[in-house]
Tab-separated table of C-alpha atoms in Angstrom:
chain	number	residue	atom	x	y	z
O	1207	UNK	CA	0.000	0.000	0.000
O	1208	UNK	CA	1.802	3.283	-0.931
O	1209	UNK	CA	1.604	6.208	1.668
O	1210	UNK	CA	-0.272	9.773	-0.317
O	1211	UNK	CA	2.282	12.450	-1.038
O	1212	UNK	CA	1.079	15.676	-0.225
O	1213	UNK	CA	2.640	19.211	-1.564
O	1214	UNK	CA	3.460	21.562	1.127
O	1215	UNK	CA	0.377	23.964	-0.092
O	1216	UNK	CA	-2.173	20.757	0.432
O	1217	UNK	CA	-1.083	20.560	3.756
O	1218	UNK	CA	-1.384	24.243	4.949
O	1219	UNK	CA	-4.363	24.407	2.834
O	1220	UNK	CA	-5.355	22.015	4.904
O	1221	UNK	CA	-4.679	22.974	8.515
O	1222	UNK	CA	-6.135	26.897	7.240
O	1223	UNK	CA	-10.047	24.807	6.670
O	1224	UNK	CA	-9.924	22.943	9.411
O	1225	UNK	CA	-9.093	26.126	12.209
O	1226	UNK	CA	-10.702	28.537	10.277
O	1227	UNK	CA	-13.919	26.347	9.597
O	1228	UNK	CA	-13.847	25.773	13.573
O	1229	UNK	CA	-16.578	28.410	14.722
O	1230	UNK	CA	-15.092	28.669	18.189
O	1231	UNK	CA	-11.949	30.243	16.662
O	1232	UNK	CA	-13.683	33.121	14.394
O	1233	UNK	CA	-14.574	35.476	17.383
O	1234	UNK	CA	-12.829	35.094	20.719
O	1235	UNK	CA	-11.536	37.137	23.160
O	1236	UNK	CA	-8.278	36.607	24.358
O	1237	UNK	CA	-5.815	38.342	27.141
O	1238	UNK	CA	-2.751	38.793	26.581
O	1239	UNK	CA	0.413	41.347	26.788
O	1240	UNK	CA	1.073	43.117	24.415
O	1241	UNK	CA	5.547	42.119	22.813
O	1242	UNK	CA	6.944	42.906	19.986
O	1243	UNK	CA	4.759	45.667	18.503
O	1244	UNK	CA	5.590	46.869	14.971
O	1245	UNK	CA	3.536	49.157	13.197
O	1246	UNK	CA	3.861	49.470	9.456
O	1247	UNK	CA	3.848	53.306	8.541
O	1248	UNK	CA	3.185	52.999	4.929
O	1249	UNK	CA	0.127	51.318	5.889
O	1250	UNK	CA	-0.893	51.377	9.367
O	1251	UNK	CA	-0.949	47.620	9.999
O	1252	UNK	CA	0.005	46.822	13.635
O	1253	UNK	CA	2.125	43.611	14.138
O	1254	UNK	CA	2.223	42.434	17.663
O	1255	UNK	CA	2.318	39.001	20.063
O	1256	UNK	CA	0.462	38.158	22.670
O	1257	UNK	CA	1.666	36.204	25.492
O	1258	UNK	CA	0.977	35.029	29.116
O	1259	UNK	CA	2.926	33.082	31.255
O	1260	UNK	CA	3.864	29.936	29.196
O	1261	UNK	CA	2.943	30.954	25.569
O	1262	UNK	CA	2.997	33.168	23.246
O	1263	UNK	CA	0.447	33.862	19.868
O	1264	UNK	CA	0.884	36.166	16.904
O	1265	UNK	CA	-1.015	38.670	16.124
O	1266	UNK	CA	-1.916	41.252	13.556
O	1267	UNK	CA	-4.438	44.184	13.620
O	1268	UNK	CA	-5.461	46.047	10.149
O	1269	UNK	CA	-5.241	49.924	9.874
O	1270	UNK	CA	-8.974	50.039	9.408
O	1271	UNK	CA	-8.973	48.441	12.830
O	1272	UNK	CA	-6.441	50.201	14.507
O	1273	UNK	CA	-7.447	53.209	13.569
O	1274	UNK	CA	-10.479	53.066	15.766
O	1275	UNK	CA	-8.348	52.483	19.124
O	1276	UNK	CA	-8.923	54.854	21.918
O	1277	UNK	CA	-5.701	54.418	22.707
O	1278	UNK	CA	-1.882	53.787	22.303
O	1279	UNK	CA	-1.072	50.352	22.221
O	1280	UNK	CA	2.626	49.277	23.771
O	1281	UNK	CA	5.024	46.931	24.740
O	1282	UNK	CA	4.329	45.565	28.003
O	1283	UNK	CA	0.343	47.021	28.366
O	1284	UNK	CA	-1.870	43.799	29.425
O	1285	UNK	CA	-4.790	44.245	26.940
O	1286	UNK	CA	-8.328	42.110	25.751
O	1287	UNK	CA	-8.337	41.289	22.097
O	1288	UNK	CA	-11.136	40.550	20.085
O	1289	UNK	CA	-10.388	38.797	16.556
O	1290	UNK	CA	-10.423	35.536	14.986
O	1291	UNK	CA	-7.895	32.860	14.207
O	1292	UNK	CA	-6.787	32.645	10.719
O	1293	UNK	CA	-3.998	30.634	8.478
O	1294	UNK	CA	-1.471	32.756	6.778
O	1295	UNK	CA	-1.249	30.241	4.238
O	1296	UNK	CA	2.281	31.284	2.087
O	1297	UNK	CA	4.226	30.809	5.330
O	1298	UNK	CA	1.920	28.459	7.725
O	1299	UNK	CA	1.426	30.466	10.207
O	1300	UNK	CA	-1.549	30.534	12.344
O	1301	UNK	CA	-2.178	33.964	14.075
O	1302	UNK	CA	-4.735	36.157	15.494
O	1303	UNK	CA	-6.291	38.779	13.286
O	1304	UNK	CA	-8.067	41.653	15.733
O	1305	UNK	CA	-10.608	43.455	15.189
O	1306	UNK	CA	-11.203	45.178	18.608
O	1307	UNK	CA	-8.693	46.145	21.509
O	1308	UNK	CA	-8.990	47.404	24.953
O	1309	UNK	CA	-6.742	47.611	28.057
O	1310	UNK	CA	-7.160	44.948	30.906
O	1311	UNK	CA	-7.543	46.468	33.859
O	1312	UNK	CA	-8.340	49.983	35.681
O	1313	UNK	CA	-4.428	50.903	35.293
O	1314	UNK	CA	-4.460	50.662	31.675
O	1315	UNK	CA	-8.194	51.886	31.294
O	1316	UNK	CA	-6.897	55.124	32.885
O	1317	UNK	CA	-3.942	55.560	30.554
O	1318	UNK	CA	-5.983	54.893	27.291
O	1319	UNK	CA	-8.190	57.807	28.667
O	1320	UNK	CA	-5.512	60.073	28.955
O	1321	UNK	CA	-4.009	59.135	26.333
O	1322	UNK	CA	-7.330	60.110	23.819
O	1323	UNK	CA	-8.019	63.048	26.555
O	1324	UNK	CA	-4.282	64.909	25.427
O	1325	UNK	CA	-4.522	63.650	21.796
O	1326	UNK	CA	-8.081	65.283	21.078
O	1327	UNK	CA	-7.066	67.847	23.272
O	1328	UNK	CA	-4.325	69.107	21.142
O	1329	UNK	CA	-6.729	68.514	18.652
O	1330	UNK	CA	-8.696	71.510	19.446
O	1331	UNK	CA	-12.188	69.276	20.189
O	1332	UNK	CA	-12.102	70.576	23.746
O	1333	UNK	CA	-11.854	74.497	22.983
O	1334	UNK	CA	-13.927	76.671	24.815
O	1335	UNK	CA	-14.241	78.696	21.448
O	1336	UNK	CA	-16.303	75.553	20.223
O	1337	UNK	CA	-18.738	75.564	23.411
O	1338	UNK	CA	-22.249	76.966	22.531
O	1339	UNK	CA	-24.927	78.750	24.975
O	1340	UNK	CA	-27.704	76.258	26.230
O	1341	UNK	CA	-30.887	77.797	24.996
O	1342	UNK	CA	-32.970	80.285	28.085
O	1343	UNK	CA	-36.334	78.648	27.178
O	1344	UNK	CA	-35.914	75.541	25.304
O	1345	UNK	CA	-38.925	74.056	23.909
O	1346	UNK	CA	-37.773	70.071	23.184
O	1347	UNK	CA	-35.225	69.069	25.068
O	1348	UNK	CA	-33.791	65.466	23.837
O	1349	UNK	CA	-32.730	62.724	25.916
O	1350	UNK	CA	-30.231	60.036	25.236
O	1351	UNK	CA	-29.772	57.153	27.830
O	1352	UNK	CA	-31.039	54.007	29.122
O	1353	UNK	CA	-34.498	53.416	29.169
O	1354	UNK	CA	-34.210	50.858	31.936
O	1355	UNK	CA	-31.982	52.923	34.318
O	1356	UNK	CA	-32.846	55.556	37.426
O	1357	UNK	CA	-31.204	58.404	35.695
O	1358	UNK	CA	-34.464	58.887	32.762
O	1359	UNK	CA	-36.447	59.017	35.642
O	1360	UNK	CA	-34.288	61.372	37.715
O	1361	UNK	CA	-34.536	63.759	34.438
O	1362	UNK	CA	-38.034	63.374	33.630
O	1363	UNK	CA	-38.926	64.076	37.068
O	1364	UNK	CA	-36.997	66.978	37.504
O	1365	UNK	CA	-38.322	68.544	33.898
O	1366	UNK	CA	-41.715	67.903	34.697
O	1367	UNK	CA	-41.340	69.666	38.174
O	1368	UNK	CA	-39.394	72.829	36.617
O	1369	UNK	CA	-40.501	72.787	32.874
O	1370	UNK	CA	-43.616	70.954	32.184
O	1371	UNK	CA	-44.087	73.322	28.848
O	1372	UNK	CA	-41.042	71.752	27.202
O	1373	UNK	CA	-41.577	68.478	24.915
O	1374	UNK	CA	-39.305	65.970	25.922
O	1375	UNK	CA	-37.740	63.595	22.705
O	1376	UNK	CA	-36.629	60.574	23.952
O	1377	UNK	CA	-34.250	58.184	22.262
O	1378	UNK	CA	-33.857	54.918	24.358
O	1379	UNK	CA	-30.131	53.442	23.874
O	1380	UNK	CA	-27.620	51.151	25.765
O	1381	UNK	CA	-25.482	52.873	27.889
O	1382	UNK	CA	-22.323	49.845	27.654
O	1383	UNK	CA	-21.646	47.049	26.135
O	1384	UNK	CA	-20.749	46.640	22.851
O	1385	UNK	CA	-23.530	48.001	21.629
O	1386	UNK	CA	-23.808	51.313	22.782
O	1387	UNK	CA	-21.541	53.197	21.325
O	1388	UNK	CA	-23.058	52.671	17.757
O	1389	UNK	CA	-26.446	53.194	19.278
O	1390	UNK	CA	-25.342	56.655	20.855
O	1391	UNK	CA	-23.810	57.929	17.819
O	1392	UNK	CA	-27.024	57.552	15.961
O	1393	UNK	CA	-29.480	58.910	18.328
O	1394	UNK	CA	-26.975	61.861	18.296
O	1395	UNK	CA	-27.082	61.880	14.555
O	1396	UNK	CA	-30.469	61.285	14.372
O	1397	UNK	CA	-31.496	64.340	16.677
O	1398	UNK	CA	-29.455	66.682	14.729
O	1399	UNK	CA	-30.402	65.377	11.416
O	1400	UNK	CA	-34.110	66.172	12.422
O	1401	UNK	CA	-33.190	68.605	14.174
O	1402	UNK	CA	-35.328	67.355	17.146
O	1403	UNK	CA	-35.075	69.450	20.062
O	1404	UNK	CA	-33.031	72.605	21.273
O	1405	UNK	CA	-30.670	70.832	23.591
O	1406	UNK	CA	-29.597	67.458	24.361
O	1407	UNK	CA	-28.681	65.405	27.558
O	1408	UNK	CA	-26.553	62.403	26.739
O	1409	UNK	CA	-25.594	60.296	29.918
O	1410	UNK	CA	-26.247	57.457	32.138
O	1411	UNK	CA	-25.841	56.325	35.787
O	1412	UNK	CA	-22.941	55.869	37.676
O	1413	UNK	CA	-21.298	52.954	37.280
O	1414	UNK	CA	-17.424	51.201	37.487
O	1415	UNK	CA	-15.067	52.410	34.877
O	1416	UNK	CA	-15.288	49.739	32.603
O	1417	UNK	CA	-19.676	50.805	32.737
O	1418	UNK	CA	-18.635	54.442	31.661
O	1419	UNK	CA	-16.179	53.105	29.066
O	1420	UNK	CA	-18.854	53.454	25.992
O	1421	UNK	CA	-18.534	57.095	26.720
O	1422	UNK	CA	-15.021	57.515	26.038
O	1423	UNK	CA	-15.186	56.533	22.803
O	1424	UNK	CA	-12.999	58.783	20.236
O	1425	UNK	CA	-16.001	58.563	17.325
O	1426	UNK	CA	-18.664	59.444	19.954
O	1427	UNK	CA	-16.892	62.100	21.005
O	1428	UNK	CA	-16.681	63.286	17.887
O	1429	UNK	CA	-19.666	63.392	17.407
O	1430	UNK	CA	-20.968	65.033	20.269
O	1431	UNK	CA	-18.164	67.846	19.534
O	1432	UNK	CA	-19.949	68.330	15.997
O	1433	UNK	CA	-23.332	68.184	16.908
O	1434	UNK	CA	-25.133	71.749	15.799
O	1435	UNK	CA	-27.133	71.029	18.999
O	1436	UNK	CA	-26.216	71.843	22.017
O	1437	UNK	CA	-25.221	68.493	24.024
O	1438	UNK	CA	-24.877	68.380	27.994
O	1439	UNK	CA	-22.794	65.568	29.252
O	1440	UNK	CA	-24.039	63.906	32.552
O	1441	UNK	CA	-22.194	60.454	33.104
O	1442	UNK	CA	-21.814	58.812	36.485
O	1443	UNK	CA	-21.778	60.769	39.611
O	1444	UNK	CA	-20.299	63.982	40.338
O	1445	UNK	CA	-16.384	62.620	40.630
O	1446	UNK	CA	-16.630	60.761	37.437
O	1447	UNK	CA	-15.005	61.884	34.419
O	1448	UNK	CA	-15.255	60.885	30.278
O	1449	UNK	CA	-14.331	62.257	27.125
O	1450	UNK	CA	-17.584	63.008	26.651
O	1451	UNK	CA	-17.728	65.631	29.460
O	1452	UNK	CA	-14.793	67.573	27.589
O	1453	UNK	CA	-16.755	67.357	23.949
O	1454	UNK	CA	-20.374	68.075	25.020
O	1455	UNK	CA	-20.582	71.724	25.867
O	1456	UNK	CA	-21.576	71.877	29.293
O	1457	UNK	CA	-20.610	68.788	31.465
O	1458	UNK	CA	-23.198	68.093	34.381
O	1459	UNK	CA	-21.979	66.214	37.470
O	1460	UNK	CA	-25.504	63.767	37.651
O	1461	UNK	CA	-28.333	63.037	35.481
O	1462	UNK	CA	-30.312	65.115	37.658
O	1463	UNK	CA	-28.400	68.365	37.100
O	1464	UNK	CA	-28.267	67.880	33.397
O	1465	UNK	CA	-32.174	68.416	33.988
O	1466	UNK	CA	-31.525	71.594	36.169
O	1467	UNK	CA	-28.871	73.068	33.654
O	1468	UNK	CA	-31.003	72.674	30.978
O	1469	UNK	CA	-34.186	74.358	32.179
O	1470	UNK	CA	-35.443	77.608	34.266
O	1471	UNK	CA	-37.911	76.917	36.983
O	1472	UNK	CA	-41.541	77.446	35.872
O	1473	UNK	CA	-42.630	79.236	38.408
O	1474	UNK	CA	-39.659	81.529	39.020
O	1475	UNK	CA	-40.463	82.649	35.073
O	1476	UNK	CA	-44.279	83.418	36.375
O	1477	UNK	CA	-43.281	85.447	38.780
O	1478	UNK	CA	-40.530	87.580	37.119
O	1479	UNK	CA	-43.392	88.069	34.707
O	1480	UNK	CA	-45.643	89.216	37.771
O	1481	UNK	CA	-43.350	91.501	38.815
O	1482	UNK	CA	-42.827	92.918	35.613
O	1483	UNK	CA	-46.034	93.678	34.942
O	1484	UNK	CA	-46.482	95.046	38.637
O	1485	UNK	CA	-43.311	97.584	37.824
O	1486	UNK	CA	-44.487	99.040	34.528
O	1487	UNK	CA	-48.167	99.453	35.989
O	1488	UNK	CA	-46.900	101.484	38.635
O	1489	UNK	CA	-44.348	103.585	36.234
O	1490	UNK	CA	-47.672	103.895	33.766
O	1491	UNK	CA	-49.699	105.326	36.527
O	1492	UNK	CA	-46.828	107.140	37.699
O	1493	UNK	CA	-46.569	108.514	34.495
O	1494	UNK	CA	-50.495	109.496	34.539
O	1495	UNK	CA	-50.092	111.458	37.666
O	1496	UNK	CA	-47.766	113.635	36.499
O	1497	UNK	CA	-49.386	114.331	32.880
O	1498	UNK	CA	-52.863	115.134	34.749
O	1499	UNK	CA	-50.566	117.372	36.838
O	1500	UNK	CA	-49.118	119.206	34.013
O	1501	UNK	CA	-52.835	119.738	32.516
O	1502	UNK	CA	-54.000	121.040	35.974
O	1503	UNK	CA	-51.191	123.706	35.731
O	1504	UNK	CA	-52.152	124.880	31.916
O	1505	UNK	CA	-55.501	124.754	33.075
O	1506	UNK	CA	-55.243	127.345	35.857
O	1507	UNK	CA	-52.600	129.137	33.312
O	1508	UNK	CA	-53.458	132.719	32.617
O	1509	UNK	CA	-54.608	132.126	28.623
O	1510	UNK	CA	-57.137	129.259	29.555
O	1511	UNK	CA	-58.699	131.227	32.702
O	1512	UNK	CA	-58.796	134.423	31.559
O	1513	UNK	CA	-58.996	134.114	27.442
O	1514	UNK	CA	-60.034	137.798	27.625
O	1515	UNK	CA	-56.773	139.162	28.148
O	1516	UNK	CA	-54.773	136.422	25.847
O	1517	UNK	CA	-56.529	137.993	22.482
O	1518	UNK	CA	-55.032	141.307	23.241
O	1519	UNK	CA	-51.236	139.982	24.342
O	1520	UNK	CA	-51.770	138.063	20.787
O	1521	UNK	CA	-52.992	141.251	19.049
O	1522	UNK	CA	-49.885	143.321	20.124
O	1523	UNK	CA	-47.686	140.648	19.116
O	1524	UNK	CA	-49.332	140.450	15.678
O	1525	UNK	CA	-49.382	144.301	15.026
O	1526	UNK	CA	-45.268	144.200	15.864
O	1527	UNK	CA	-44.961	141.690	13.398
O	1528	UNK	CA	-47.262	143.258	10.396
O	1529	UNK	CA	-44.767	146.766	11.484
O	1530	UNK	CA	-41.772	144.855	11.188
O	1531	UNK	CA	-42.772	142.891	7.674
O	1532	UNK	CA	-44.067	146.229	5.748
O	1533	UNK	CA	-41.117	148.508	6.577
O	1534	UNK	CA	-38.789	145.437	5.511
O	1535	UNK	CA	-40.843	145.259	1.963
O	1536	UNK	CA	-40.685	148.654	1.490
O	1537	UNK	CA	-36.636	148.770	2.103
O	1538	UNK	CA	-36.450	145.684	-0.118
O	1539	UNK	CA	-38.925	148.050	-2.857
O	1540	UNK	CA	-36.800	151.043	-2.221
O	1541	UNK	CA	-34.053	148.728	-2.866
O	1542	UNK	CA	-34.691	147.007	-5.712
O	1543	UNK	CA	-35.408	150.281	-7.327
O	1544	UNK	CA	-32.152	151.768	-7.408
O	1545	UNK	CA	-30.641	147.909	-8.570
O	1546	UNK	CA	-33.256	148.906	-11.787
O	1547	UNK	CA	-32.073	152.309	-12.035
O	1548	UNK	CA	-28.311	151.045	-12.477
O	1549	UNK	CA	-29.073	148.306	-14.786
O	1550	UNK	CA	-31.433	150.302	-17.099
O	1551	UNK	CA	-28.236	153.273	-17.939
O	1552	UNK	CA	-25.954	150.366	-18.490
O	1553	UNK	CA	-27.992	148.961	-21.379
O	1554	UNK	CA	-29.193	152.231	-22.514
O	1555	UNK	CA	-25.431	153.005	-22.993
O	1556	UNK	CA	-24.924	149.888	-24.746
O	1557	UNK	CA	-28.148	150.096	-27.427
O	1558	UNK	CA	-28.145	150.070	-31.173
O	1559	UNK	CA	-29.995	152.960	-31.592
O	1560	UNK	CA	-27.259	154.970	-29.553
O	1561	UNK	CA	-25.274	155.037	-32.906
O	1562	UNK	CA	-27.965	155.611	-35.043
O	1563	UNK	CA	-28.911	158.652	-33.529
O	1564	UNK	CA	-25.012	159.930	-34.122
O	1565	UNK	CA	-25.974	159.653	-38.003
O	1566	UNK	CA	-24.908	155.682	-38.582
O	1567	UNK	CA	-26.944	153.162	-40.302
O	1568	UNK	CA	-26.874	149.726	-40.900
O	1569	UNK	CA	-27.516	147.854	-43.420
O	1570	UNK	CA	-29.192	144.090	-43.873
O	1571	UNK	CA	-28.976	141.830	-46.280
O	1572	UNK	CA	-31.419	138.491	-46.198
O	1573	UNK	CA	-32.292	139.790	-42.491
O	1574	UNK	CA	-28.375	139.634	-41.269
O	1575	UNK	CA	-25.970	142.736	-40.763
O	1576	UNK	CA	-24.350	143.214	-43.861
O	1577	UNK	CA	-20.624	143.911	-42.983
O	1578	UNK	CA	-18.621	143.818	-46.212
O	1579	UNK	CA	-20.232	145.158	-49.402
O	1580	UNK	CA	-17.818	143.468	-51.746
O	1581	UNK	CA	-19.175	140.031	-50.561
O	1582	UNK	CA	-22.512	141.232	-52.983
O	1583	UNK	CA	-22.995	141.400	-56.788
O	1584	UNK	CA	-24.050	144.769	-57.986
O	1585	UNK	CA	-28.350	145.210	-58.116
O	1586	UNK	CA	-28.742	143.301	-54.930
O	1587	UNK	CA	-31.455	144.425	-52.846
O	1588	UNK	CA	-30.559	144.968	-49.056
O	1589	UNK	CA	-32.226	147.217	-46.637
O	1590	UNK	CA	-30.557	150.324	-45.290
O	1591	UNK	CA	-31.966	150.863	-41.394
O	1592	UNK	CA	-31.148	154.474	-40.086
O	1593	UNK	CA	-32.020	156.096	-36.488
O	1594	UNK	CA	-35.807	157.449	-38.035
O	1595	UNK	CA	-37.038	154.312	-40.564
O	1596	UNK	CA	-35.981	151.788	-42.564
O	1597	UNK	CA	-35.376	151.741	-46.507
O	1598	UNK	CA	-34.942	148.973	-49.551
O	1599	UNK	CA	-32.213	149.820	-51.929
O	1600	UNK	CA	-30.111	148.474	-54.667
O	1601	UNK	CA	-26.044	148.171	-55.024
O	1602	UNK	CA	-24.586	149.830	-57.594
């Protein structure tokens, strides 16, 4: 019986169907820390092993992957991997492919969350230039959290204590797990794309670190730094901190205070409005007083309680006036006169008819002055005008 040669393809072939047709292998999470880490910077692919006491496991993480880290993966961090196992067939090797990463432990959680914290920082995402108002009197206000949790009720509560005349737009989410991040960034997205409400509360309950994680999320925080809404923050309790808090434009220590930051007290409005009205009713009538004051005083004035002797103070006044008016028309007359007077010698100085009298005359041809009598043929008629008549005649 001869033995089956195989080529060295068959066989890896081979070994790559049987682990990666093994559903157990194609999503796992393993623990490991992190050795050896590579990254390629042409493309962004991370090369790394994972290894524990005894062993040791290669591993390999795609840019499109590692680019959605919230933090800086190194040599020596302890860190939860999420992938499946694969066969690199040209060389054999069986590795670990990742898909999602996260620190083990509180240590490391705290150090990816500075790490994002400085990065975005730096960023500008954080600027106070980029924080908008909260609106005085919102009208919707939109809610983003559990609908399971105490903290919806804390906030409905409170708004339907302070401001009952607001319309509340809830979007029910999960606040962790692996889920909630996508489910947070679409509420978000989905408020603004409607453009739902006037303001926003985004948070949850306290909780451990690993609970709050969802919320320090680098695309969610993103997102809540480019929302046209205004978002307020309120995660955890009052000593709890997230990215989210330095995105959203006004962090809230609780649930609960999101609700107060977000609203003005009913009431408090009613009465400002009460006293309002209270101050300009007393300026009006104020105001009243001392216009019925002023018409008591013209009243008792001299023209309206004795008209008798207003007509003659008038009359005086008017017979000043018709004085003053016909002596200036009569200067002006006078005047204008003499301007006449001038005027009339210069342009009796300057007439025609001047140098006629002296025994000139002048002569027209066709109606014009003629002014050179070689310009005309002998027997042309022209007309001779001297100071006493005018006469046709002939040239010569």
């Amino acid at each position: 019986m001869s033995a089956t040669i195989l080529t060295v393809s068959q066989v890896n072939r081979f070994l790559k169907s049987l682990i990666e047709g093994d559903g157990r292998l194609s999503d796992i999470l393993i623990a490991g820390e992190i050795s050896n880490l590579t990254v390629n910077q042409r493309s962004g692919h991370m090369y790394f092993s994972l290894k524990d006491e005894s062993s040791v496991l290669k591993a390999v993480m795609f840019a499109s992957a590692a680019r959605r880290l919230a933090f800086a993966p190194a040599d020596g961090m302890r860190v939860i991997l999420r992938g499946r196992v694969a066969v690199y067939e040209p060389s054999g090797q069986y590795q670990l492919y990742g898909e999602t990463m996260q620190p083990d432990g509180v240590g490391a959680l705290a150090l990816a969350f500075d790490q994002l914290k400085e990065r975005l920082a730096e960023e500008g995402l954080f600027d106070r230039a980029r924080k908008r108002p909260l609106p005085p009197y919102p009208q919707r206000i939109g809610v983003i959290t559990s609908p399971t949790g105490a903290a919806v009720q804390d906030i409905l509560q409170i708004l339907g204590r302070r401001w009952p005349v607001a319309e509340v737009v809830f979007c029910p989410v999960q606040v962790q797990g692996d889920a909630a991040v996508p489910q947070l960034i679409l509420a978000l997205e989905e408020l603004n794309h409607r453009d739902a409400c006037d303001v926003i509360i985004l948070g949850r309950g306290g909780g451990s670190m690993e609970d709050l994680w969802a919320f320090n999320n680098e695309s969610l925080a993103r997102t809540v730094a480019w929302s046209h809404i205004p978002v307020v923050s309120a995660v955890g309790h009052e000593t709890d901190f997230t990215i989210c808090d330095f995105a959203a434009d006004l962090r809230a220590p609780t649930p609960s205070a999101a609700a107060e930051l977000c609203t003005p007290v009913l009431q408090d409005e009613l009465d400002a409005v009460l006293a309002y009205h209270q101050y300009f009713q007393d300026k009006a009538l104020g105001i009243l007083a001392h216009m019925r004051q002023r018409v008591d005083l013209l009243v008792q004035a001299s023209p309206l309680s004795r008209p008798g002797s207003y007509v003659p103070l008038r009359r005086n006044v008017l017979d000043t006036l018709s004085a003053r008016l016909k002596t200036c028309c009569q200067e002006r007359f006078h005047q204008d006169r003499r301007e006449l007077a001038v005027l009339s010698g210069k342009l009796d100085a300057m007439s025609p008819l001047k140098v006629l009298a002296r025994g000139y005359s002048v002569v027209y041809h066709q109606g014009r002055v003629l002014r050179d009598l070689e310009a005309l043929p002998p027997g042309e008629e022209v007309l001779i005008q001297a100071e006493k008549g005018k006469r046709p005649a002939k040239l010569l």
